[in-house]
Coordinates of N, CA and C in Angstrom, one line a residue:
M116 N 30.2 -102.0 -19.1 CA 29.9 -103.1 -18.5 C 31.2 -103.8 -17.6
S117 N 30.7 -104.0 -16.7 CA 32.3 -104.9 -16.1 C 32.5 -106.3 -16.7
D118 N 33.6 -106.9 -16.6 CA 33.7 -108.3 -17.2 C 34.0 -109.2 -16.3
E119 N 33.5 -108.9 -14.8 CA 33.3 -110.1 -13.9 C 32.4 -110.9 -14.1
V120 N 32.5 -112.2 -13.8 CA 31.3 -112.9 -14.1 C 30.4 -112.9 -13.0
G121 N 30.9 -112.4 -11.7 CA 30.1 -112.4 -10.7 C 29.2 -111.3 -10.7
D122 N 29.2 -110.4 -11.8 CA 28.1 -109.2 -11.9 C 26.9 -109.8 -12.9
L123 N 27.0 -111.0 -13.2 CA 26.0 -111.9 -13.9 C 25.0 -112.7 -13.0
I124 N 23.7 -112.6 -13.1 CA 22.9 -113.4 -12.6 C 22.0 -114.2 -13.6
S125 N 21.6 -115.4 -13.2 CA 20.7 -116.1 -14.1 C 19.1 -115.6 -14.1
D126 N 18.4 -115.3 -15.1 CA 17.1 -115.0 -14.8 C 16.3 -115.8 -13.8
S127 N 16.9 -117.0 -13.7 CA 16.1 -118.1 -12.9 C 16.9 -117.8 -11.6
T128 N 17.7 -117.1 -10.9 CA 18.2 -116.8 -9.8 C 17.0 -116.7 -8.7
S129 N 17.0 -117.2 -7.4 CA 15.8 -116.9 -6.6 C 16.0 -115.5 -6.0
L130 N 14.8 -115.1 -5.5 CA 15.2 -113.5 -5.1 C 15.9 -113.9 -3.6
T131 N 15.8 -114.6 -2.8 CA 16.7 -114.7 -1.5 C 18.2 -114.6 -2.0
E132 N 18.3 -115.3 -3.1 CA 19.7 -115.2 -3.5 C 20.2 -114.0 -4.2
V133 N 19.4 -113.3 -4.7 CA 19.7 -112.2 -5.4 C 19.9 -110.9 -4.2
L134 N 19.0 -111.4 -3.0 CA 19.4 -110.4 -2.0 C 20.8 -110.6 -1.5
N135 N 21.3 -111.9 -1.2 CA 22.5 -112.2 -0.8 C 23.6 -111.3 -1.8
I136 N 23.3 -111.4 -2.9 CA 24.3 -110.8 -4.1 C 24.5 -109.3 -3.9
I137 N 23.1 -108.7 -3.7 CA 23.0 -107.0 -3.6 C 23.3 -106.7 -2.2
Q138 N 23.9 -107.5 -1.4 CA 24.4 -107.3 0.0 C 25.9 -106.7 -0.4
K139 N 26.5 -107.3 -1.1 CA 28.0 -107.2 -1.7 C 28.1 -106.3 -2.9
K140 N 26.9 -106.1 -3.8 CA 27.2 -105.5 -5.1 C 26.1 -104.5 -4.8
D141 N 26.0 -103.3 -5.5 CA 25.0 -102.3 -5.5 C 24.1 -102.7 -7.0
C142 N 24.5 -103.5 -8.0 CA 23.9 -103.8 -8.9 C 24.6 -104.9 -9.4
V143 N 23.6 -105.6 -10.3 CA 24.0 -107.0 -11.2 C 23.0 -107.1 -12.1
F144 N 23.7 -107.8 -13.3 CA 23.1 -107.6 -14.6 C 22.4 -109.2 -14.8
V145 N 21.4 -109.1 -15.3 CA 20.4 -110.4 -15.3 C 20.6 -111.0 -17.0
L146 N 21.2 -112.2 -16.9 CA 21.3 -112.9 -18.0 C 20.2 -113.8 -18.2
E147 N 19.4 -113.7 -19.7 CA 18.6 -114.4 -20.1 C 19.0 -115.4 -21.3
K148 N 19.0 -116.3 -21.4 CA 19.7 -117.3 -22.3 C 21.2 -116.9 -22.5
D149 N 21.6 -116.1 -23.8 CA 23.0 -115.6 -23.9 C 22.9 -114.1 -23.9
R150 N 22.1 -113.5 -23.4 CA 21.9 -112.2 -23.5 C 21.8 -111.3 -22.2
V151 N 22.4 -110.1 -22.1 CA 22.1 -109.4 -20.8 C 20.8 -108.6 -21.0
T152 N 19.7 -108.9 -20.2 CA 18.5 -108.2 -20.7 C 18.0 -106.9 -19.5
K153 N 18.5 -107.3 -18.2 CA 18.0 -106.6 -17.0 C 19.1 -106.0 -16.1
L154 N 18.8 -105.0 -15.7 CA 19.9 -104.7 -14.6 C 19.0 -104.4 -13.2
V155 N 19.6 -105.1 -12.1 CA 19.2 -105.3 -10.8 C 19.7 -104.4 -9.9
T156 N 19.3 -103.4 -9.1 CA 19.7 -102.3 -8.4 C 19.1 -102.5 -7.0
V157 N 19.8 -101.6 -6.0 CA 19.2 -101.6 -4.7 C 17.8 -100.9 -4.6
A158 N 17.5 -100.2 -5.9 CA 16.3 -99.4 -5.8 C 15.1 -100.6 -6.3
D159 N 15.6 -101.5 -6.7 CA 14.6 -102.5 -7.2 C 14.0 -103.1 -5.6
L160 N 14.6 -103.0 -4.5 CA 14.5 -103.8 -3.3 C 13.0 -102.9 -2.8
H161 N 12.6 -102.2 -3.5 CA 11.3 -101.7 -3.0 C 10.1 -101.8 -3.9
K162 N 10.4 -102.8 -5.0 CA 9.6 -103.1 -5.9 C 8.4 -104.2 -5.4
Q163 N 7.7 -104.7 -5.9 CA 6.4 -105.8 -5.7 C 7.4 -107.2 -5.3
P164 N 8.0 -107.6 -6.1 CA 8.5 -108.8 -5.9 C 9.0 -108.9 -4.5
I165 N 10.0 -108.0 -4.1 CA 10.9 -108.1 -2.6 C 9.8 -107.9 -1.8
R166 N 8.8 -107.1 -1.9 CA 7.5 -106.6 -0.8 C 7.1 -108.2 -0.6
M167 N 6.5 -108.6 -1.8 CA 5.8 -110.0 -1.8 C 6.6 -111.0 -0.9
L168 N 8.0 -111.4 -1.6 CA 8.6 -112.1 -0.6 C 8.9 -111.8 0.9
A169 N 9.1 -110.5 1.2 CA 9.4 -110.0 2.7 C 7.6 -110.5 3.3
F170 N 7.0 -110.0 2.9 CA 5.4 -110.3 3.2 C 5.1 -111.8 3.7
S171 N 5.5 -112.5 2.8 CA 5.4 -113.8 2.5 C 5.9 -114.7 3.6
L172 N 7.3 -114.4 3.8 CA 8.3 -115.0 4.7 C 7.6 -114.4 6.0
I173 N 7.2 -113.5 6.3 CA 7.0 -113.0 7.5 C 5.7 -113.6 8.0
S174 N 4.7 -113.6 7.0 CA 3.2 -114.4 7.1 C 3.7 -115.9 8.0
I175 N 4.3 -116.5 6.9 CA 4.5 -118.1 7.4 C 5.4 -117.9 8.5
L176 N 6.3 -117.1 8.8 CA 7.0 -117.2 10.0 C 6.0 -117.0 11.3
E177 N 5.3 -115.7 11.2 CA 4.2 -116.0 12.3 C 3.4 -117.2 12.3
M178 N 2.8 -118.0 11.3 CA 2.0 -119.3 11.6 C 3.2 -120.0 12.2
S179 N 4.2 -120.4 12.0 CA 4.9 -121.2 12.3 C 5.3 -121.2 13.8
L180 N 5.5 -119.8 13.8 CA 5.6 -119.5 15.6 C 4.5 -119.8 16.4
I181 N 3.6 -119.6 16.0 CA 2.3 -120.3 16.8 C 2.3 -121.5 16.8
E182 N 2.8 -122.5 15.9 CA 2.8 -123.9 16.2 C 3.7 -124.0 17.1
L183 N 5.1 -123.7 17.2 CA 6.3 -123.7 18.2 C 5.7 -123.3 19.6
I184 N 4.9 -122.1 19.4 CA 4.6 -121.9 21.0 C 3.7 -122.8 21.4
K185 N 2.6 -123.2 20.7 CA 1.6 -124.2 21.1 C 2.3 -125.6 21.8
G186 N 3.3 -125.9 21.0 CA 4.0 -127.0 21.0 C 4.8 -126.9 22.7
E187 N 5.3 -125.6 23.1 CA 6.0 -125.4 24.3 C 4.9 -125.2 25.4
Y188 N 3.9 -124.4 25.0 CA 2.8 -123.9 26.0 C 1.7 -124.6 25.9
Q189 N 1.1 -125.6 27.0 CA -0.1 -126.1 26.9 C -1.1 -125.4 27.4
N190 N -2.3 -125.6 27.3 CA -3.5 -124.8 27.9 C -3.4 -123.2 27.8
D191 N -2.8 -122.7 26.7 CA -2.7 -121.2 26.7 C -1.7 -120.8 27.9
D192 N -0.9 -121.2 28.3 CA 0.0 -120.9 29.5 C 1.1 -120.0 28.9
W193 N 1.0 -119.8 27.8 CA 1.7 -118.7 27.1 C 1.6 -117.3 27.3
K194 N 0.0 -117.4 28.1 CA -0.6 -116.0 28.5 C 0.1 -115.4 29.6
D195 N 1.0 -116.2 30.2 CA 1.7 -115.7 31.4 C 2.7 -114.7 31.0
L196 N 3.0 -114.8 30.0 CA 4.4 -114.2 29.2 C 4.2 -112.8 28.8
L197 N 2.7 -112.4 28.7 CA 2.3 -111.3 27.9 C 1.7 -110.3 29.2
S198 N 1.6 -109.0 28.9 CA 0.9 -108.3 29.7 C -0.7 -108.5 29.8
E199 N -1.2 -107.8 30.9 CA -2.8 -108.3 30.8 C -3.4 -107.4 29.8
L200 N -2.9 -106.4 29.0 CA -3.2 -105.6 28.1 C -3.4 -106.4 27.1
R201 N -2.2 -106.8 26.5 CA -2.1 -107.7 25.4 C -2.9 -108.8 25.3
V202 N -3.2 -109.6 26.3 CA -4.0 -110.5 26.7 C -5.6 -110.1 26.5
N203 N -5.6 -109.1 27.0 CA -7.0 -108.4 26.9 C -7.3 -108.2 25.3
L204 N -6.5 -107.8 24.6 CA -6.6 -107.5 23.1 C -6.7 -108.8 22.2
A205 N -5.8 -109.7 22.7 CA -5.9 -111.1 22.2 C -7.4 -111.6 22.3
N206 N -8.0 -111.4 23.5 CA -9.3 -112.1 24.0 C -10.3 -111.4 23.2
K207 N -10.5 -110.0 23.1 CA -11.1 -109.1 22.2 C -11.5 -109.5 20.9
L208 N -10.0 -109.5 20.3 CA -10.2 -110.2 18.7 C -10.7 -111.3 18.6
F209 N -10.2 -112.4 19.5 CA -10.9 -113.9 19.7 C -12.3 -113.9 19.4
K210 N -12.8 -112.9 20.6 CA -14.4 -113.0 20.7 C -15.0 -112.4 19.2
D211 N -14.3 -111.6 18.6 CA -15.1 -110.9 17.6 C -14.6 -112.1 16.6
R212 N -13.7 -112.7 16.4 CA -13.6 -113.6 15.4 C -14.7 -114.8 15.5
R213 N -14.6 -115.3 16.9 CA -15.8 -116.4 17.1 C -17.0 -115.8 16.9
N214 N -17.7 -114.8 16.9 CA -18.8 -114.2 16.7 C -19.1 -114.3 15.3
K215 N -18.0 -114.2 14.3 CA -18.3 -114.3 12.9 C -17.9 -115.6 12.3
N216 N -17.6 -116.6 13.6 CA -17.4 -118.1 13.0 C -16.0 -118.1 12.3
E217 N -15.2 -117.3 12.8 CA -13.8 -117.1 12.4 C -12.7 -117.5 13.2
A218 N -13.5 -117.8 14.3 CA -12.0 -118.1 15.2 C -11.4 -119.7 15.2
L219 N -10.0 -119.4 15.5 CA -9.4 -121.1 15.6 C -9.1 -121.2 17.1
S220 N -8.0 -120.3 17.8 CA -7.9 -120.6 19.1 C -7.3 -119.2 19.6
L221 N -7.3 -119.2 20.9 CA -6.8 -117.7 21.3 C -5.5 -117.3 20.7
I222 N -4.6 -118.1 20.8 CA -3.3 -117.8 20.2 C -3.5 -117.6 18.8
D223 N -4.2 -117.9 18.1 CA -4.1 -117.5 16.6 C -4.7 -115.8 16.6
S224 N -4.9 -115.4 17.9 CA -5.4 -113.7 17.8 C -4.4 -112.8 18.5
I225 N -3.2 -113.4 18.5 CA -2.1 -112.7 19.0 C -1.3 -112.1 18.1
Q226 N -0.7 -110.9 18.0 CA 0.1 -110.0 17.1 C 1.3 -110.5 17.0
I227 N 1.9 -110.1 15.8 CA 3.5 -110.4 15.8 C 4.3 -110.0 16.8
C228 N 4.1 -108.6 17.7 CA 4.8 -108.3 18.9 C 4.5 -109.2 19.9
D229 N 3.4 -109.9 20.2 CA 3.0 -111.0 21.3 C 3.9 -111.9 21.1
K230 N 4.3 -112.6 19.7 CA 4.8 -113.5 19.6 C 6.4 -113.4 19.9
G231 N 6.8 -112.4 19.5 CA 8.2 -111.7 19.8 C 8.3 -111.8 21.3
T232 N 7.4 -111.3 22.0 CA 7.3 -111.2 23.5 C 7.9 -112.5 24.1
I233 N 6.9 -113.6 23.5 CA 6.6 -114.7 24.1 C 8.2 -115.4 23.9
I234 N 8.2 -115.4 22.4 CA 9.9 -115.9 22.2 C 11.0 -115.5 23.3
E235 N 10.7 -114.0 23.2 CA 12.0 -113.3 24.1 C 12.1 -113.9 25.2
K236 N 11.0 -114.0 26.0 CA 10.9 -114.2 27.3 C 11.1 -115.6 27.8
S237 N 10.9 -116.6 26.6 CA 11.1 -118.0 26.7 C 12.7 -118.2 26.6
D238 N 13.3 -118.9 27.6 CA 14.8 -119.0 27.2 C 14.9 -120.3 26.3
Y239 N 13.9 -121.1 26.3 CA 14.1 -122.3 25.3 C 13.8 -122.0 24.0
L240 N 12.7 -121.2 24.0 CA 12.1 -120.8 22.4 C 13.4 -119.8 21.8
R241 N 13.8 -119.2 22.7 CA 14.8 -118.2 22.2 C 16.0 -118.8 21.8
D242 N 16.3 -119.8 22.4 CA 17.9 -120.5 22.3 C 17.5 -121.5 21.1
K243 N 16.1 -122.0 20.9 CA 15.8 -122.8 19.9 C 15.8 -122.1 18.5
L244 N 15.5 -121.2 18.6 CA 15.7 -120.1 17.2 C 16.8 -119.5 17.0
G245 N 17.8 -119.7 18.1 CA 19.3 -119.2 17.7 C 19.5 -117.7 18.0
F246 N 18.6 -117.2 19.0 CA 18.7 -115.8 19.3 C 19.8 -115.8 20.7
S247 N 20.8 -115.0 20.6 CA 21.7 -115.0 21.5 C 21.4 -114.6 22.7
S248 N 20.6 -113.6 22.7 CA 20.1 -112.8 24.1 C 18.7 -112.2 23.8
K249 N 18.1 -112.0 24.8 CA 16.7 -111.2 24.9 C 16.7 -110.0 24.1
Q250 N 18.0 -109.3 24.0 CA 18.0 -108.0 23.6 C 18.0 -108.4 21.7
V251 N 18.6 -109.4 21.4 CA 18.9 -109.5 20.1 C 17.4 -110.0 19.6
C252 N 16.8 -110.7 20.2 CA 15.4 -111.2 20.0 C 14.5 -110.2 19.7
K253 N 14.5 -109.2 20.8 CA 13.5 -108.2 20.7 C 13.7 -107.2 19.3
I254 N 15.0 -107.0 19.3 CA 15.6 -106.0 18.4 C 14.7 -106.9 16.8
F255 N 15.0 -108.0 16.7 CA 14.7 -108.7 15.6 C 13.3 -108.4 15.3
F256 N 12.3 -108.8 16.6 CA 11.0 -108.8 16.1 C 10.5 -107.4 16.0
K257 N 11.4 -106.2 16.4 CA 10.9 -104.8 16.1 C 10.8 -104.6 14.9
K258 N 11.9 -105.1 14.2 CA 12.5 -104.8 12.8 C 11.4 -105.4 11.8
V259 N 11.2 -106.8 12.3 CA 10.3 -107.5 11.5 C 8.9 -106.9 11.5
E260 N 8.4 -106.5 12.8 CA 7.0 -105.8 12.6 C 7.0 -104.6 12.0
K261 N 8.0 -103.9 12.1 CA 8.2 -102.6 11.3 C 8.1 -102.6 9.8
L262 N 9.1 -103.7 9.4 CA 8.8 -104.2 8.2 C 7.5 -104.5 7.4
R263 N 7.1 -105.6 8.3 CA 5.5 -105.9 8.1 C 4.6 -104.8 7.8
N264 N 4.7 -103.9 9.0 CA 3.7 -102.7 8.8 C 3.9 -101.9 7.5
N265 N 5.3 -101.6 7.3 CA 5.6 -100.7 6.5 C 4.9 -101.2 5.0
I266 N 5.1 -102.8 4.8 CA 4.5 -103.4 3.5 C 3.1 -103.6 3.5
A267 N 2.5 -103.6 4.7 CA 1.0 -103.8 4.8 C 0.5 -102.5 4.6
H268 N 1.0 -101.4 4.8 CA 0.4 -99.9 4.7 C 0.9 -99.1 3.5
S269 N 1.6 -99.8 2.4 CA 1.9 -99.6 1.3 C 2.8 -98.2 1.6
Q270 N 3.8 -98.4 2.2 CA 4.8 -97.1 2.3 C 5.7 -97.2 1.1
E271 N 6.0 -96.2 0.4 CA 6.5 -96.0 -0.7 C 7.9 -96.7 -0.5
Q272 N 9.0 -96.6 0.4 CA 9.8 -97.2 1.0 C 9.9 -98.1 2.0
I273 N 9.8 -99.3 2.0 CA 9.4 -100.2 3.0 C 10.9 -100.3 4.2
S274 N 12.0 -99.9 3.6 CA 13.0 -99.6 4.8 C 14.0 -98.3 4.2
L275 N 14.4 -97.8 5.1 CA 15.1 -96.5 4.7 C 16.8 -97.0 4.2
D276 N 17.4 -98.2 4.7 CA 18.6 -98.7 4.4 C 18.3 -100.1 3.7
H277 N 18.9 -100.1 2.5 CA 18.8 -101.2 1.7 C 19.5 -102.4 2.4
K278 N 20.5 -102.3 3.0 CA 21.6 -103.2 3.8 C 20.6 -103.8 4.9
E279 N 19.9 -102.8 5.4 CA 18.9 -103.4 6.7 C 18.0 -104.3 6.4
L280 N 17.2 -103.5 5.0 CA 16.0 -104.3 4.6 C 16.6 -106.0 4.3
I281 N 17.7 -106.1 3.4 CA 18.3 -107.3 3.2 C 18.7 -108.0 4.4
E282 N 19.3 -107.7 5.3 CA 19.5 -108.3 6.5 C 18.4 -108.7 7.3
I283 N 17.3 -108.0 7.5 CA 16.1 -108.4 8.0 C 15.6 -109.6 7.4
V284 N 15.2 -109.4 6.0 CA 14.5 -110.5 5.1 C 15.4 -111.7 5.4
L285 N 16.7 -111.7 5.2 CA 17.1 -112.9 5.3 C 17.5 -113.4 6.9
Q286 N 17.3 -112.7 7.7 CA 17.0 -113.3 9.0 C 15.5 -113.9 9.3
V287 N 14.9 -113.2 8.5 CA 13.2 -113.9 8.8 C 13.6 -115.3 8.2
K288 N 14.1 -115.1 7.2 CA 14.2 -116.5 6.3 C 15.0 -117.7 7.1
E289 N 16.1 -117.2 7.7 CA 16.7 -118.1 8.9 C 15.9 -118.5 9.8
V290 N 15.3 -117.5 10.6 CA 14.4 -118.1 11.7 C 13.5 -119.1 10.8
L291 N 12.8 -118.6 10.0 CA 11.9 -119.5 9.5 C 12.2 -121.0 9.2
N292 N 13.5 -120.9 8.7 CA 14.1 -122.3 8.1 C 14.2 -123.2 9.7
I293 N 14.6 -122.6 10.7 CA 14.5 -123.1 12.0 C 13.4 -123.3 12.5
T294 N 12.4 -122.8 12.3 CA 11.1 -123.2 13.2 C 10.5 -124.2 11.9
L295 N 10.8 -124.4 10.8 CA 10.2 -125.3 9.9 C 11.0 -126.6 10.2
S296 N 12.4 -126.4 10.3 CA 13.3 -127.8 10.5 C 12.8 -128.6 12.0
N297 N 12.3 -127.4 13.0 CA 11.9 -128.0 14.3 C 10.6 -128.8 13.8
S298 N 9.7 -128.2 13.1 CA 8.3 -128.7 12.9 C 8.5 -130.1 12.1
I299 N 9.4 -130.1 10.9 CA 9.6 -131.5 10.4 C 10.2 -132.4 11.5
E300 N 11.2 -132.1 12.5 CA 11.8 -132.9 13.3 C 10.6 -133.8 14.3
N301 N 9.8 -132.6 14.8 CA 8.4 -132.9 15.4 C 7.6 -134.1 14.9
E302 N 7.4 -133.9 13.3 CA 6.4 -134.7 12.7 C 7.2 -136.1 12.5
I303 N 8.4 -136.2 12.3 CA 9.4 -137.5 12.4 C 9.2 -138.0 13.6
I304 N 9.3 -137.4 14.8 CA 9.3 -138.1 16.0 C 7.8 -138.7 16.3
L305 N 7.0 -138.0 16.1 CA 5.5 -138.4 16.1 C 5.2 -139.3 15.4
T306 N 5.9 -139.5 14.0 CA 5.2 -140.8 13.1 C 6.2 -141.9 13.7
E307 N 7.2 -142.2 14.1 CA 7.9 -143.2 14.5 C 7.4 -144.1 15.5

């Protein structure tokens, strides 16, 4: 065992902090009270806790993106940024949901790829979320969609490269933090 203190983490260390640490080290020891009781390695990135973290972050990101898009585009003007096929698919899903009394609004029926396209094509939203270019935004949403699909479809490995997996999850958290901070700022402005 290494004598470096950096190789030890507390059993109360958050999963996102563990991801930050695993980016730099291939393994860390978990300290419970005064004893090392576990070892966390890159192989653990494909286990349920990381899967649940990634899926939860992506789901919350999707919901917050809807609010961000609604705030920027009134009266479903966001439809102009999507292809006719994508709008038709959203309309079909919306009608199916409405028939089951599950419909909220049309924008709630768009997929993550559609949200990504809207963000990518909106200079304002893309800049607001910190994407340096359309290409960076497009790549981000493609990776997020692939990760979400791999988790949702119970793929044995949710990513081929552990560094890329960590990078995507941490980027999702970063973008989510931006969307949530924008929501809080808007609530403060609205309540003042």
